[in-house]
PDB file of N, CA, C and O in Angstrom:
ATOM      1  N   MET A   3       0.834  -1.181   0.000  1.00 46.00           N
ATOM      2  CA  MET A   3       0.000   0.000   0.000  1.00 46.00           C
ATOM      3  C   MET A   3       0.872   1.236   0.000  1.00 46.00           C
ATOM      4  O   MET A   3       1.839   1.323   0.737  1.00 46.00           O
ATOM      5  N   SER A   4       0.488   2.186  -0.799  1.00 55.00           N
ATOM      6  CA  SER A   4       1.297   3.389  -0.918  1.00 55.00           C
ATOM      7  C   SER A   4       0.986   4.408   0.170  1.00 55.00           C
ATOM      8  O   SER A   4       1.815   5.211   0.525  1.00 55.00           O
ATOM      9  N   ASN A   5      -0.220   4.363   0.717  1.00 59.00           N
ATOM     10  CA  ASN A   5      -0.625   5.350   1.714  1.00 59.00           C
ATOM     11  C   ASN A   5      -0.989   4.625   3.012  1.00 59.00           C
ATOM     12  O   ASN A   5      -1.795   3.711   3.009  1.00 59.00           O
ATOM     13  N   LYS A   6      -0.411   5.047   4.128  1.00 63.00           N
ATOM     14  CA  LYS A   6      -0.677   4.383   5.404  1.00 63.00           C
ATOM     15  C   LYS A   6      -2.113   4.602   5.879  1.00 63.00           C
ATOM     16  O   LYS A   6      -2.615   3.860   6.696  1.00 63.00           O
ATOM     17  N   ASN A   7      -2.798   5.626   5.377  1.00 68.00           N
ATOM     18  CA  ASN A   7      -4.167   5.915   5.779  1.00 68.00           C
ATOM     19  C   ASN A   7      -5.204   5.117   4.985  1.00 68.00           C
ATOM     20  O   ASN A   7      -6.386   5.249   5.220  1.00 68.00           O
ATOM     21  N   THR A   8      -4.757   4.301   4.036  1.00 73.00           N
ATOM     22  CA  THR A   8      -5.676   3.513   3.227  1.00 73.00           C
ATOM     23  C   THR A   8      -6.183   2.326   4.043  1.00 73.00           C
ATOM     24  O   THR A   8      -5.433   1.690   4.765  1.00 73.00           O
ATOM     25  N   ILE A   9      -7.451   2.038   3.915  1.00 70.00           N
ATOM     26  CA  ILE A   9      -8.038   0.897   4.619  1.00 70.00           C
ATOM     27  C   ILE A   9      -7.716  -0.367   3.829  1.00 70.00           C
ATOM     28  O   ILE A   9      -8.000  -0.434   2.636  1.00 70.00           O
ATOM     29  N   PRO A  10      -7.138  -1.361   4.475  1.00 65.00           N
ATOM     30  CA  PRO A  10      -6.800  -2.594   3.742  1.00 65.00           C
ATOM     31  C   PRO A  10      -8.070  -3.349   3.354  1.00 65.00           C
ATOM     32  O   PRO A  10      -9.079  -3.295   4.038  1.00 65.00           O
ATOM     33  N   TYR A  11      -8.040  -4.048   2.242  1.00 79.00           N
ATOM     34  CA  TYR A  11      -9.183  -4.821   1.813  1.00 79.00           C
ATOM     35  C   TYR A  11      -9.092  -6.271   2.268  1.00 79.00           C
ATOM     36  O   TYR A  11     -10.052  -7.015   2.138  1.00 79.00           O
ATOM     37  N   LYS A  12      -7.967  -6.667   2.804  1.00 85.00           N
ATOM     38  CA  LYS A  12      -7.796  -8.014   3.357  1.00 85.00           C
ATOM     39  C   LYS A  12      -7.151  -7.897   4.723  1.00 85.00           C
ATOM     40  O   LYS A  12      -6.255  -7.091   4.934  1.00 85.00           O
ATOM     41  N   ILE A  13      -7.624  -8.716   5.631  1.00 84.00           N
ATOM     42  CA  ILE A  13      -7.040  -8.777   6.963  1.00 84.00           C
ATOM     43  C   ILE A  13      -6.669 -10.230   7.214  1.00 84.00           C
ATOM     44  O   ILE A  13      -7.504 -11.116   7.065  1.00 84.00           O
ATOM     45  N   TYR A  14      -5.448 -10.464   7.553  1.00 88.00           N
ATOM     46  CA  TYR A  14      -4.975 -11.814   7.810  1.00 88.00           C
ATOM     47  C   TYR A  14      -4.920 -12.057   9.312  1.00 88.00           C
ATOM     48  O   TYR A  14      -4.364 -11.255  10.053  1.00 88.00           O
ATOM     49  N   LEU A  15      -5.530 -13.146   9.757  1.00 90.00           N
ATOM     50  CA  LEU A  15      -5.549 -13.487  11.175  1.00 90.00           C
ATOM     51  C   LEU A  15      -4.791 -14.780  11.410  1.00 90.00           C
ATOM     52  O   LEU A  15      -4.819 -15.694  10.584  1.00 90.00           O
ATOM     53  N   ASP A  16      -4.132 -14.857  12.551  1.00 93.00           N
ATOM     54  CA  ASP A  16      -3.535 -16.115  12.965  1.00 93.00           C
ATOM     55  C   ASP A  16      -4.660 -17.052  13.387  1.00 93.00           C
ATOM     56  O   ASP A  16      -5.778 -16.617  13.662  1.00 93.00           O
ATOM     57  N   GLU A  17      -4.364 -18.317  13.468  1.00 93.00           N
ATOM     58  CA  GLU A  17      -5.365 -19.303  13.898  1.00 93.00           C
ATOM     59  C   GLU A  17      -5.954 -18.935  15.259  1.00 93.00           C
ATOM     60  O   GLU A  17      -7.145 -19.057  15.491  1.00 93.00           O
ATOM     61  N   SER A  18      -5.113 -18.431  16.160  1.00 94.00           N
ATOM     62  CA  SER A  18      -5.582 -18.076  17.505  1.00 94.00           C
ATOM     63  C   SER A  18      -6.498 -16.845  17.491  1.00 94.00           C
ATOM     64  O   SER A  18      -7.246 -16.625  18.434  1.00 94.00           O
ATOM     65  N   GLU A  19      -6.440 -16.033  16.432  1.00 94.00           N
ATOM     66  CA  GLU A  19      -7.259 -14.827  16.332  1.00 94.00           C
ATOM     67  C   GLU A  19      -8.599 -15.063  15.618  1.00 94.00           C
ATOM     68  O   GLU A  19      -9.439 -14.180  15.595  1.00 94.00           O
ATOM     69  N   MET A  20      -8.774 -16.242  15.036  1.00 92.00           N
ATOM     70  CA  MET A  20     -10.008 -16.539  14.308  1.00 92.00           C
ATOM     71  C   MET A  20     -11.181 -16.638  15.279  1.00 92.00           C
ATOM     72  O   MET A  20     -11.034 -17.166  16.381  1.00 92.00           O
ATOM     73  N   PRO A  21     -12.352 -16.122  14.893  1.00 91.00           N
ATOM     74  CA  PRO A  21     -13.523 -16.227  15.773  1.00 91.00           C
ATOM     75  C   PRO A  21     -13.896 -17.680  16.037  1.00 91.00           C
ATOM     76  O   PRO A  21     -13.789 -18.526  15.155  1.00 91.00           O
ATOM     77  N   LYS A  22     -14.314 -17.940  17.240  1.00 93.00           N
ATOM     78  CA  LYS A  22     -14.737 -19.298  17.620  1.00 93.00           C
ATOM     79  C   LYS A  22     -16.253 -19.441  17.524  1.00 93.00           C
ATOM     80  O   LYS A  22     -16.788 -20.527  17.481  1.00 93.00           O
ATOM     81  N   ALA A  23     -16.967 -18.310  17.525  1.00 94.00           N
ATOM     82  CA  ALA A  23     -18.428 -18.320  17.446  1.00 94.00           C
ATOM     83  C   ALA A  23     -18.884 -17.083  16.692  1.00 94.00           C
ATOM     84  O   ALA A  23     -18.168 -16.080  16.618  1.00 94.00           O
ATOM     85  N   TRP A  24     -20.084 -17.175  16.109  1.00 91.00           N
ATOM     86  CA  TRP A  24     -20.661 -16.059  15.366  1.00 91.00           C
ATOM     87  C   TRP A  24     -22.053 -15.797  15.895  1.00 91.00           C
ATOM     88  O   TRP A  24     -22.690 -16.662  16.477  1.00 91.00           O
ATOM     89  N   TYR A  25     -22.528 -14.577  15.671  1.00 93.00           N
ATOM     90  CA  TYR A  25     -23.873 -14.205  16.090  1.00 93.00           C
ATOM     91  C   TYR A  25     -24.580 -13.560  14.905  1.00 93.00           C
ATOM     92  O   TYR A  25     -24.052 -12.632  14.287  1.00 93.00           O
ATOM     93  N   ASN A  26     -25.771 -14.036  14.563  1.00 91.00           N
ATOM     94  CA  ASN A  26     -26.537 -13.515  13.447  1.00 91.00           C
ATOM     95  C   ASN A  26     -27.359 -12.319  13.919  1.00 91.00           C
ATOM     96  O   ASN A  26     -28.460 -12.485  14.445  1.00 91.00           O
ATOM     97  N   VAL A  27     -26.840 -11.125  13.726  1.00 90.00           N
ATOM     98  CA  VAL A  27     -27.508  -9.900  14.165  1.00 90.00           C
ATOM     99  C   VAL A  27     -28.801  -9.695  13.386  1.00 90.00           C
ATOM    100  O   VAL A  27     -29.807  -9.261  13.936  1.00 90.00           O
ATOM    101  N   ARG A  28     -28.792 -10.020  12.112  1.00 86.00           N
ATOM    102  CA  ARG A  28     -29.963  -9.792  11.265  1.00 86.00           C
ATOM    103  C   ARG A  28     -31.195 -10.529  11.785  1.00 86.00           C
ATOM    104  O   ARG A  28     -32.316 -10.038  11.662  1.00 86.00           O
ATOM    105  N   ALA A  29     -31.033 -11.685  12.370  1.00 89.00           N
ATOM    106  CA  ALA A  29     -32.166 -12.450  12.885  1.00 89.00           C
ATOM    107  C   ALA A  29     -32.904 -11.687  13.979  1.00 89.00           C
ATOM    108  O   ALA A  29     -34.111 -11.863  14.148  1.00 89.00           O
ATOM    109  N   ASP A  30     -32.225 -10.835  14.726  1.00 92.00           N
ATOM    110  CA  ASP A  30     -32.833 -10.094  15.823  1.00 92.00           C
ATOM    111  C   ASP A  30     -33.204  -8.656  15.456  1.00 92.00           C
ATOM    112  O   ASP A  30     -33.721  -7.926  16.300  1.00 92.00           O
ATOM    113  N   MET A  31     -32.982  -8.257  14.211  1.00 91.00           N
ATOM    114  CA  MET A  31     -33.293  -6.880  13.805  1.00 91.00           C
ATOM    115  C   MET A  31     -34.801  -6.714  13.625  1.00 91.00           C
ATOM    116  O   MET A  31     -35.453  -7.556  13.013  1.00 91.00           O
ATOM    117  N   LYS A  32     -35.346  -5.633  14.157  1.00 92.00           N
ATOM    118  CA  LYS A  32     -36.772  -5.340  13.968  1.00 92.00           C
ATOM    119  C   LYS A  32     -37.028  -4.924  12.527  1.00 92.00           C
ATOM    120  O   LYS A  32     -37.993  -5.360  11.914  1.00 92.00           O
ATOM    121  N   ASN A  33     -36.192  -4.068  11.984  1.00 92.00           N
ATOM    122  CA  ASN A  33     -36.303  -3.615  10.595  1.00 92.00           C
ATOM    123  C   ASN A  33     -35.163  -4.237   9.805  1.00 92.00           C
ATOM    124  O   ASN A  33     -33.999  -3.927  10.037  1.00 92.00           O
ATOM    125  N   LYS A  34     -35.512  -5.114   8.883  1.00 85.00           N
ATOM    126  CA  LYS A  34     -34.490  -5.787   8.078  1.00 85.00           C
ATOM    127  C   LYS A  34     -33.848  -4.789   7.111  1.00 85.00           C
ATOM    128  O   LYS A  34     -34.504  -3.867   6.626  1.00 85.00           O
ATOM    129  N   PRO A  35     -32.555  -4.972   6.793  1.00 87.00           N
ATOM    130  CA  PRO A  35     -31.894  -4.066   5.860  1.00 87.00           C
ATOM    131  C   PRO A  35     -32.429  -4.245   4.440  1.00 87.00           C
ATOM    132  O   PRO A  35     -32.996  -5.283   4.105  1.00 87.00           O
ATOM    133  N   ALA A  36     -32.237  -3.234   3.626  1.00 88.00           N
ATOM    134  CA  ALA A  36     -32.644  -3.308   2.222  1.00 88.00           C
ATOM    135  C   ALA A  36     -31.809  -4.382   1.526  1.00 88.00           C
ATOM    136  O   ALA A  36     -30.683  -4.674   1.945  1.00 88.00           O
ATOM    137  N   PRO A  37     -32.346  -4.975   0.456  1.00 86.00           N
ATOM    138  CA  PRO A  37     -31.576  -6.002  -0.256  1.00 86.00           C
ATOM    139  C   PRO A  37     -30.315  -5.410  -0.896  1.00 86.00           C
ATOM    140  O   PRO A  37     -30.267  -4.213  -1.193  1.00 86.00           O
ATOM    141  N   LEU A  38     -29.331  -6.259  -1.121  1.00 89.00           N
ATOM    142  CA  LEU A  38     -28.108  -5.821  -1.795  1.00 89.00           C
ATOM    143  C   LEU A  38     -28.443  -5.450  -3.228  1.00 89.00           C
ATOM    144  O   LEU A  38     -29.290  -6.085  -3.858  1.00 89.00           O
ATOM    145  N   LEU A  39     -27.775  -4.414  -3.737  1.00 92.00           N
ATOM    146  CA  LEU A  39     -28.036  -3.962  -5.099  1.00 92.00           C
ATOM    147  C   LEU A  39     -26.895  -4.345  -6.018  1.00 92.00           C
ATOM    148  O   LEU A  39     -25.720  -4.298  -5.640  1.00 92.00           O
ATOM    149  N   ASN A  40     -27.241  -4.720  -7.248  1.00 90.00           N
ATOM    150  CA  ASN A  40     -26.264  -4.996  -8.277  1.00 90.00           C
ATOM    151  C   ASN A  40     -25.636  -3.661  -8.666  1.00 90.00           C
ATOM    152  O   ASN A  40     -26.349  -2.725  -9.029  1.00 90.00           O
ATOM    153  N   PRO A  41     -24.312  -3.519  -8.619  1.00 89.00           N
ATOM    154  CA  PRO A  41     -23.691  -2.232  -8.919  1.00 89.00           C
ATOM    155  C   PRO A  41     -23.882  -1.793 -10.369  1.00 89.00           C
ATOM    156  O   PRO A  41     -23.836  -0.607 -10.665  1.00 89.00           O
ATOM    157  N   GLY A  42     -24.122  -2.731 -11.275  1.00 90.00           N
ATOM    158  CA  GLY A  42     -24.305  -2.379 -12.682  1.00 90.00           C
ATOM    159  C   GLY A  42     -25.719  -1.950 -13.007  1.00 90.00           C
ATOM    160  O   GLY A  42     -25.938  -0.973 -13.723  1.00 90.00           O
ATOM    161  N   THR A  43     -26.707  -2.679 -12.457  1.00 91.00           N
ATOM    162  CA  THR A  43     -28.102  -2.395 -12.792  1.00 91.00           C
ATOM    163  C   THR A  43     -28.815  -1.599 -11.720  1.00 91.00           C
ATOM    164  O   THR A  43     -29.892  -1.071 -11.960  1.00 91.00           O
ATOM    165  N   HIS A  44     -28.261  -1.545 -10.539  1.00 91.00           N
ATOM    166  CA  HIS A  44     -28.877  -0.885  -9.382  1.00 91.00           C
ATOM    167  C   HIS A  44     -30.213  -1.525  -8.996  1.00 91.00           C
ATOM    168  O   HIS A  44     -31.069  -0.874  -8.439  1.00 91.00           O
ATOM    169  N   LYS A  45     -30.366  -2.819  -9.327  1.00 92.00           N
ATOM    170  CA  LYS A  45     -31.563  -3.564  -8.960  1.00 92.00           C
ATOM    171  C   LYS A  45     -31.172  -4.585  -7.896  1.00 92.00           C
ATOM    172  O   LYS A  45     -30.016  -4.994  -7.809  1.00 92.00           O
ATOM    173  N   PRO A  46     -32.134  -5.014  -7.061  1.00 91.00           N
ATOM    174  CA  PRO A  46     -31.810  -5.986  -6.019  1.00 91.00           C
ATOM    175  C   PRO A  46     -31.234  -7.282  -6.587  1.00 91.00           C
ATOM    176  O   PRO A  46     -31.651  -7.750  -7.649  1.00 91.00           O
ATOM    177  N   ILE A  47     -30.256  -7.816  -5.887  1.00 89.00           N
ATOM    178  CA  ILE A  47     -29.648  -9.084  -6.277  1.00 89.00           C
ATOM    179  C   ILE A  47     -30.513 -10.202  -5.713  1.00 89.00           C
ATOM    180  O   ILE A  47     -30.792 -10.240  -4.524  1.00 89.00           O
ATOM    181  N   MET A  48     -30.947 -11.088  -6.582  1.00 83.00           N
ATOM    182  CA  MET A  48     -31.779 -12.209  -6.175  1.00 83.00           C
ATOM    183  C   MET A  48     -30.907 -13.451  -6.011  1.00 83.00           C
ATOM    184  O   MET A  48     -29.923 -13.606  -6.740  1.00 83.00           O
ATOM    185  N   PRO A  49     -31.265 -14.338  -5.085  1.00 79.00           N
ATOM    186  CA  PRO A  49     -30.505 -15.577  -4.934  1.00 79.00           C
ATOM    187  C   PRO A  49     -30.579 -16.385  -6.232  1.00 79.00           C
ATOM    188  O   PRO A  49     -31.603 -16.390  -6.898  1.00 79.00           O
ATOM    189  N   LYS A  50     -29.482 -17.053  -6.568  1.00 76.00           N
ATOM    190  CA  LYS A  50     -29.468 -17.902  -7.772  1.00 76.00           C
ATOM    191  C   LYS A  50     -30.366 -19.095  -7.534  1.00 76.00           C
ATOM    192  O   LYS A  50     -30.316 -19.721  -6.472  1.00 76.00           O
ATOM    193  N   SER A  51     -31.177 -19.410  -8.507  1.00 62.00           N
ATOM    194  CA  SER A  51     -32.041 -20.591  -8.386  1.00 62.00           C
ATOM    195  C   SER A  51     -31.203 -21.832  -8.648  1.00 62.00           C
ATOM    196  O   SER A  51     -30.275 -21.828  -9.452  1.00 62.00           O
ATOM    197  N   ARG A  52     -31.558 -22.886  -7.964  1.00 58.00           N
ATOM    198  CA  ARG A  52     -30.820 -24.154  -8.133  1.00 58.00           C
ATOM    199  C   ARG A  52     -31.449 -24.918  -9.283  1.00 58.00           C
ATOM    200  O   ARG A  52     -32.626 -25.193  -9.305  1.00 58.00           O
ATOM    201  N   ALA A  53     -30.619 -25.275 -10.244  1.00 55.00           N
ATOM    202  CA  ALA A  53     -31.127 -25.974 -11.435  1.00 55.00           C
ATOM    203  C   ALA A  53     -30.952 -27.456 -11.299  1.00 55.00           C
ATOM    204  O   ALA A  53     -30.176 -27.994 -10.640  1.00 55.00           O
TER     205      ALA A  53
END
């Protein structure tokens, strides 16, 4: 990285630093977030159907 103030896009963790448990915050949210948008079409991204 050329600038020390740049936010890295990858973070490397040692095995001891890896999370041992996760918590699904979205399951407890009263108001669900808006769907993710496709950056090209600006339309909601739909899950791929299984063929």
